[in-house]
Amino acid sequence: MKSSVLISHFKLSLDIIYNTRWRNFWTILGIVIGLSSVIMIIAIGDGIKQQVNYQLNDSSSHNKFVIQPKSINQPDSKSNFVTNLENISPSGSLNYLDVAGLNSFKGVSNVAPYSILRTKIIGTVSSYKSGVVVGTNQYLNNYLSLSVNAGSFIDQPGNPINSAVIGQNLAEKLFGEITPLGATVNINGSPFIVEGVLNPVTNIPFSQLVDFNNSVFIDYDAAQNISSNNAFVYQIFMTINTNKNSVVKSLQSHLDEINGNQSNTLITTLSGISYNSKRTLDLLTRLISFVAAISLLVGGVGIMNVMLVSIAERTHEIGIRKAIGATNRQIIFQFLVESAILSFVGGIIGIVLSYLIDLFIILSTSVKPIITWQLVVFASLISIIIGLIFGSIPAIKAAKKLPIDSLRSS
Amino acid sequence: MSLIKLEGISKIFGFGDASSLALDSISLNIDKGEFVAVMGPSGSGKSTLMNIIGLLDKPSQGSYMLDNKYVARLKPNQAAKIRRDTIGFVFQSYNLLNRLNIINNVSLPLVYKGVSSSRRLKLATEILDRVGISEKEYFYPNQLSGGQLQSAAIARALINNPKLIIADEPTGNLDSVSSMLIMELLTEIHRAGNTIIFVTHNPELTRYASRVVYMKDGSIVQDEVTPYGQIAKTAKLLLRPSLMKSDEDNLAGVSVLMKTIDRIDKTSKTKKQKKSSRRKK
Ligand SMILES: Nc1ncnc2c1ncn2[C@@H]1O[C@H](COP(=O)(O)OP(=O)(O)OP(=O)(O)O)[C@@H](O)[C@H]1O
Ligand SMILES: [Mg+2]
């Protein structure tokens, strides 16, 4: 087709689009909603996935191991590391183990107990009846990605036994400031000195994980002391650098012996645990893909509906155009141009809207949606293709009819 | 030389028991330069015939030669090109695109021909001047009167300089003054050399025609040549209750038309019978 004809078609299309603003408004709205819902759902899914992944990957390393009660990590168990600690019954705890003694076991080093105590915490500004207290030692940092914003982590050389490190949120709530170094926090009646404050930890959205931002970390022995040995040990982290298999084997039989030859505990690598969690992650990925596919369908149907509503009206118009000599190809082309313009405008608005919603979600929740350019291109292509297909359906349908049959519909 | 040559054209609508014969083996020749009026009661097949002649519809049977080409069984795109270049169709209900202004409506056929936009504008302006609504170029259809809309529709039909203009009840929605203006416009176009076929229910308008074709039940029952400026003889019979004023009177007029045509019908049938009996001899 000559370029002048192309331009004519384009100009007339603009004219026509302008003169049917109301109908086009709905068409564009359909595209905008379809497109931005697809982008947002995929972006939110990706964001959650990446946040979960980040937390797990950080601690997966080959020479890091963990002991935990079998009941919480049987190979097929659905519960896994940290996701639902709070639901585990105390009977599953590892309290009977001599945590300090493990350190002298041959080949084992950097043993870090992970125990949780729920008790009264009193600061200067406010207090908690049942705050989360994590009893552990300086090695915990090797296994969980915690970093200190101000001061130092617990149990550093020179620190008193009653030193505490607190999460940033809790610091603010208890003391009204982010770095209350040197302040005294009263835990279950005993005074502890704040030696450090954690950097904010990215939480897994919607999970029931212990929120480190709202926890106090103290020495494991101190935790047992102030609670008459009631701090429940959920996991014991440790490092085994050489002869991993034989060390794990002998440690396992040692544990079973202590336990009256019942194998109630399980030793796995941290990455082994992560492997377990990855299955959850994969499930999440599949769920997200499924939801995205549905939203794509819903978006597509939305665009389709708006386009189909105007078919009768458009069919009459096509009849007129054919009566004055338009060929089928010319009519289909014109409709393609028109729906391309509408889809394009709708696409742009949809993308802008997605970014606005993204911003809103980031500002108001802990979810951080990830909008990649690939996602934007993919979603836009889909919505434009749907727009084009359904925008030109009346033309394609009418192309098969005699002009008089199109003229009769109105 | 004939511009239109129909032979044995039939049109059946629907299938099986629900089918109806809208055109019953019609044969008709129209020469270049004729100005033909088509009359007949409602449902007699006038529009169906116009649609087939205008290539908006296809006959179920028969052959149609337009401008020396057989056109009854063309591919859609070939038919579209003939509609564009050879035929101008004027509808009773104007059929302008409400979303385009008048000048864009009028020049739309040129878009499909690939004419440049400046030339389109020039041609459309000329033609709108010719039909007398040049001051309405940039108005939209909903801002114009019926007469002005029909003038615009005629301008659109004219813009490709077609050999044939078909107008199906072009004055059907207009008052008598606008009707006259439109008919005079068509007469002018006819004088410029176009062949025109128009359908009307108004016997008065046969004054403008050079020939009147009467239809009934899908057949042509009478075909008369008539001098310009005079109401056709057969059509005149319809005017006998000459003081038609109310709707009732109009209905009376229609029934007179029916009777008249019935009469013509019988006479033509007897003629045919005579012919066939003659042939037998
Ligand atoms: N699309 C259609 N489907 C079925 N029947 C049709 C169709 N179009 C026309 N007919 C039938 O064909 C016959 C002729 O109709 P047509 O419209 O040609 O009449 P007409 O002479 O133009 O009448 P009017 O003066 O009312 O316009 C009628 O019986 C009509 O019912
Ligand atoms: Mg009709």
PDB file of N, CA and C in Angstrom, chain A residues 326-361:
ATOM      1  N   ALA A 326     -14.939  -0.366  -0.544  1.00  0.00           N
ATOM      2  CA  ALA A 326     -13.767  -0.834   0.201  1.00  0.00           C
ATOM      3  C   ALA A 326     -13.607  -2.335  -0.003  1.00  0.00           C
ATOM      4  N   THR A 327     -12.373  -2.783  -0.176  1.00  0.00           N
ATOM      5  CA  THR A 327     -12.147  -4.225  -0.257  1.00  0.00           C
ATOM      6  C   THR A 327     -12.011  -4.776   1.158  1.00  0.00           C
ATOM      7  N   ASN A 328     -12.151  -6.090   1.276  1.00  0.00           N
ATOM      8  CA  ASN A 328     -12.042  -6.709   2.598  1.00  0.00           C
ATOM      9  C   ASN A 328     -10.709  -6.390   3.248  1.00  0.00           C
ATOM     10  N   ARG A 329      -9.649  -6.419   2.439  1.00  0.00           N
ATOM     11  CA  ARG A 329      -8.327  -6.160   2.996  1.00  0.00           C
ATOM     12  C   ARG A 329      -8.222  -4.754   3.560  1.00  0.00           C
ATOM     13  N   GLN A 330      -8.796  -3.806   2.836  1.00  0.00           N
ATOM     14  CA  GLN A 330      -8.738  -2.419   3.306  1.00  0.00           C
ATOM     15  C   GLN A 330      -9.484  -2.262   4.627  1.00  0.00           C
ATOM     16  N   ILE A 331     -10.609  -2.948   4.719  1.00  0.00           N
ATOM     17  CA  ILE A 331     -11.398  -2.831   5.949  1.00  0.00           C
ATOM     18  C   ILE A 331     -10.675  -3.473   7.123  1.00  0.00           C
ATOM     19  N   ILE A 332     -10.120  -4.644   6.902  1.00  0.00           N
ATOM     20  CA  ILE A 332      -9.392  -5.311   7.986  1.00  0.00           C
ATOM     21  C   ILE A 332      -8.203  -4.454   8.410  1.00  0.00           C
ATOM     22  N   PHE A 333      -7.525  -3.884   7.418  1.00  0.00           N
ATOM     23  CA  PHE A 333      -6.372  -3.036   7.721  1.00  0.00           C
ATOM     24  C   PHE A 333      -6.786  -1.836   8.580  1.00  0.00           C
ATOM     25  N   GLN A 334      -7.884  -1.195   8.186  1.00  0.00           N
ATOM     26  CA  GLN A 334      -8.338  -0.037   8.948  1.00  0.00           C
ATOM     27  C   GLN A 334      -8.650  -0.412  10.394  1.00  0.00           C
ATOM     28  N   PHE A 335      -9.293  -1.559  10.563  1.00  0.00           N
ATOM     29  CA  PHE A 335      -9.632  -1.975  11.926  1.00  0.00           C
ATOM     30  C   PHE A 335      -8.380  -2.319  12.729  1.00  0.00           C
ATOM     31  N   LEU A 336      -7.396  -2.882  12.037  1.00  0.00           N
ATOM     32  CA  LEU A 336      -6.142  -3.177  12.720  1.00  0.00           C
ATOM     33  C   LEU A 336      -5.486  -1.894  13.191  1.00  0.00           C
ATOM     34  N   VAL A 337      -5.457  -0.888  12.315  1.00  0.00           N
ATOM     35  CA  VAL A 337      -4.842   0.396  12.689  1.00  0.00           C
ATOM     36  C   VAL A 337      -5.559   0.960  13.913  1.00  0.00           C
ATOM     37  N   GLU A 338      -6.898   0.932  13.845  1.00  0.00           N
ATOM     38  CA  GLU A 338      -7.661   1.502  14.954  1.00  0.00           C
ATOM     39  C   GLU A 338      -7.393   0.774  16.262  1.00  0.00           C
ATOM     40  N   SER A 339      -7.437  -0.560  16.215  1.00  0.00           N
ATOM     41  CA  SER A 339      -7.246  -1.267  17.489  1.00  0.00           C
ATOM     42  C   SER A 339      -5.790  -1.226  17.930  1.00  0.00           C
ATOM     43  N   ALA A 340      -4.870  -1.063  16.970  1.00  0.00           N
ATOM     44  CA  ALA A 340      -3.470  -0.914  17.365  1.00  0.00           C
ATOM     45  C   ALA A 340      -3.279   0.384  18.139  1.00  0.00           C
ATOM     46  N   ILE A 341      -3.908   1.459  17.654  1.00  0.00           N
ATOM     47  CA  ILE A 341      -3.792   2.741  18.358  1.00  0.00           C
ATOM     48  C   ILE A 341      -4.368   2.608  19.768  1.00  0.00           C
ATOM     49  N   LEU A 342      -5.575   2.003  19.854  1.00  0.00           N
ATOM     50  CA  LEU A 342      -6.211   1.846  21.166  1.00  0.00           C
ATOM     51  C   LEU A 342      -5.369   0.968  22.093  1.00  0.00           C
ATOM     52  N   SER A 343      -4.871  -0.153  21.546  1.00  0.00           N
ATOM     53  CA  SER A 343      -4.084  -1.067  22.379  1.00  0.00           C
ATOM     54  C   SER A 343      -2.815  -0.380  22.857  1.00  0.00           C
ATOM     55  N   PHE A 344      -2.231   0.412  21.964  1.00  0.00           N
ATOM     56  CA  PHE A 344      -0.985   1.088  22.316  1.00  0.00           C
ATOM     57  C   PHE A 344      -1.223   2.082  23.455  1.00  0.00           C
ATOM     58  N   VAL A 345      -2.253   2.904  23.296  1.00  0.00           N
ATOM     59  CA  VAL A 345      -2.568   3.882  24.339  1.00  0.00           C
ATOM     60  C   VAL A 345      -2.882   3.161  25.652  1.00  0.00           C
ATOM     61  N   GLY A 346      -3.731   2.114  25.557  1.00  0.00           N
ATOM     62  CA  GLY A 346      -4.082   1.346  26.746  1.00  0.00           C
ATOM     63  C   GLY A 346      -2.844   0.715  27.375  1.00  0.00           C
ATOM     64  N   GLY A 347      -1.937   0.234  26.526  1.00  0.00           N
ATOM     65  CA  GLY A 347      -0.716  -0.399  27.015  1.00  0.00           C
ATOM     66  C   GLY A 347       0.141   0.568  27.809  1.00  0.00           C
ATOM     67  N   ILE A 348       0.328   1.765  27.257  1.00  0.00           N
ATOM     68  CA  ILE A 348       1.154   2.771  27.937  1.00  0.00           C
ATOM     69  C   ILE A 348       0.547   3.110  29.298  1.00  0.00           C
ATOM     70  N   ILE A 349      -0.763   3.390  29.286  1.00  0.00           N
ATOM     71  CA  ILE A 349      -1.413   3.747  30.550  1.00  0.00           C
ATOM     72  C   ILE A 349      -1.306   2.590  31.538  1.00  0.00           C
ATOM     73  N   GLY A 350      -1.490   1.363  31.027  1.00  0.00           N
ATOM     74  CA  GLY A 350      -1.417   0.180  31.886  1.00  0.00           C
ATOM     75  C   GLY A 350      -0.050   0.032  32.545  1.00  0.00           C
ATOM     76  N   ILE A 351       1.009   0.302  31.774  1.00  0.00           N
ATOM     77  CA  ILE A 351       2.357   0.171  32.326  1.00  0.00           C
ATOM     78  C   ILE A 351       2.599   1.236  33.396  1.00  0.00           C
ATOM     79  N   VAL A 352       2.210   2.472  33.081  1.00  0.00           N
ATOM     80  CA  VAL A 352       2.381   3.551  34.057  1.00  0.00           C
ATOM     81  C   VAL A 352       1.632   3.218  35.345  1.00  0.00           C
ATOM     82  N   LEU A 353       0.388   2.734  35.167  1.00  0.00           N
ATOM     83  CA  LEU A 353      -0.424   2.380  36.333  1.00  0.00           C
ATOM     84  C   LEU A 353       0.255   1.283  37.155  1.00  0.00           C
ATOM     85  N   SER A 354       0.846   0.301  36.476  1.00  0.00           N
ATOM     86  CA  SER A 354       1.530  -0.788  37.188  1.00  0.00           C
ATOM     87  C   SER A 354       2.633  -0.237  38.077  1.00  0.00           C
ATOM     88  N   TYR A 355       3.407   0.696  37.529  1.00  0.00           N
ATOM     89  CA  TYR A 355       4.499   1.258  38.322  1.00  0.00           C
ATOM     90  C   TYR A 355       3.963   2.040  39.525  1.00  0.00           C
ATOM     91  N   LEU A 356       2.835   2.719  39.315  1.00  0.00           N
ATOM     92  CA  LEU A 356       2.240   3.462  40.439  1.00  0.00           C
ATOM     93  C   LEU A 356       1.790   2.494  41.532  1.00  0.00           C
ATOM     94  N   ILE A 357       1.124   1.415  41.118  1.00  0.00           N
ATOM     95  CA  ILE A 357       0.665   0.429  42.111  1.00  0.00           C
ATOM     96  C   ILE A 357       1.872  -0.187  42.809  1.00  0.00           C
ATOM     97  N   ASP A 358       2.908  -0.478  42.034  1.00  0.00           N
ATOM     98  CA  ASP A 358       4.147  -1.037  42.569  1.00  0.00           C
ATOM     99  C   ASP A 358       4.688  -0.147  43.685  1.00  0.00           C
ATOM    100  N   LEU A 359       4.750   1.136  43.384  1.00  0.00           N
ATOM    101  CA  LEU A 359       5.257   2.110  44.351  1.00  0.00           C
ATOM    102  C   LEU A 359       4.402   2.084  45.619  1.00  0.00           C
ATOM    103  N   PHE A 360       3.100   2.047  45.405  1.00  0.00           N
ATOM    104  CA  PHE A 360       2.176   2.037  46.527  1.00  0.00           C
ATOM    105  C   PHE A 360       2.401   0.795  47.395  1.00  0.00           C
ATOM    106  N   ILE A 361       2.566  -0.347  46.763  1.00  0.00           N
ATOM    107  CA  ILE A 361       2.756  -1.598  47.512  1.00  0.00           C
ATOM    108  C   ILE A 361       4.073  -1.559  48.282  1.00  0.00           C
TER     109      ILE A 361
END
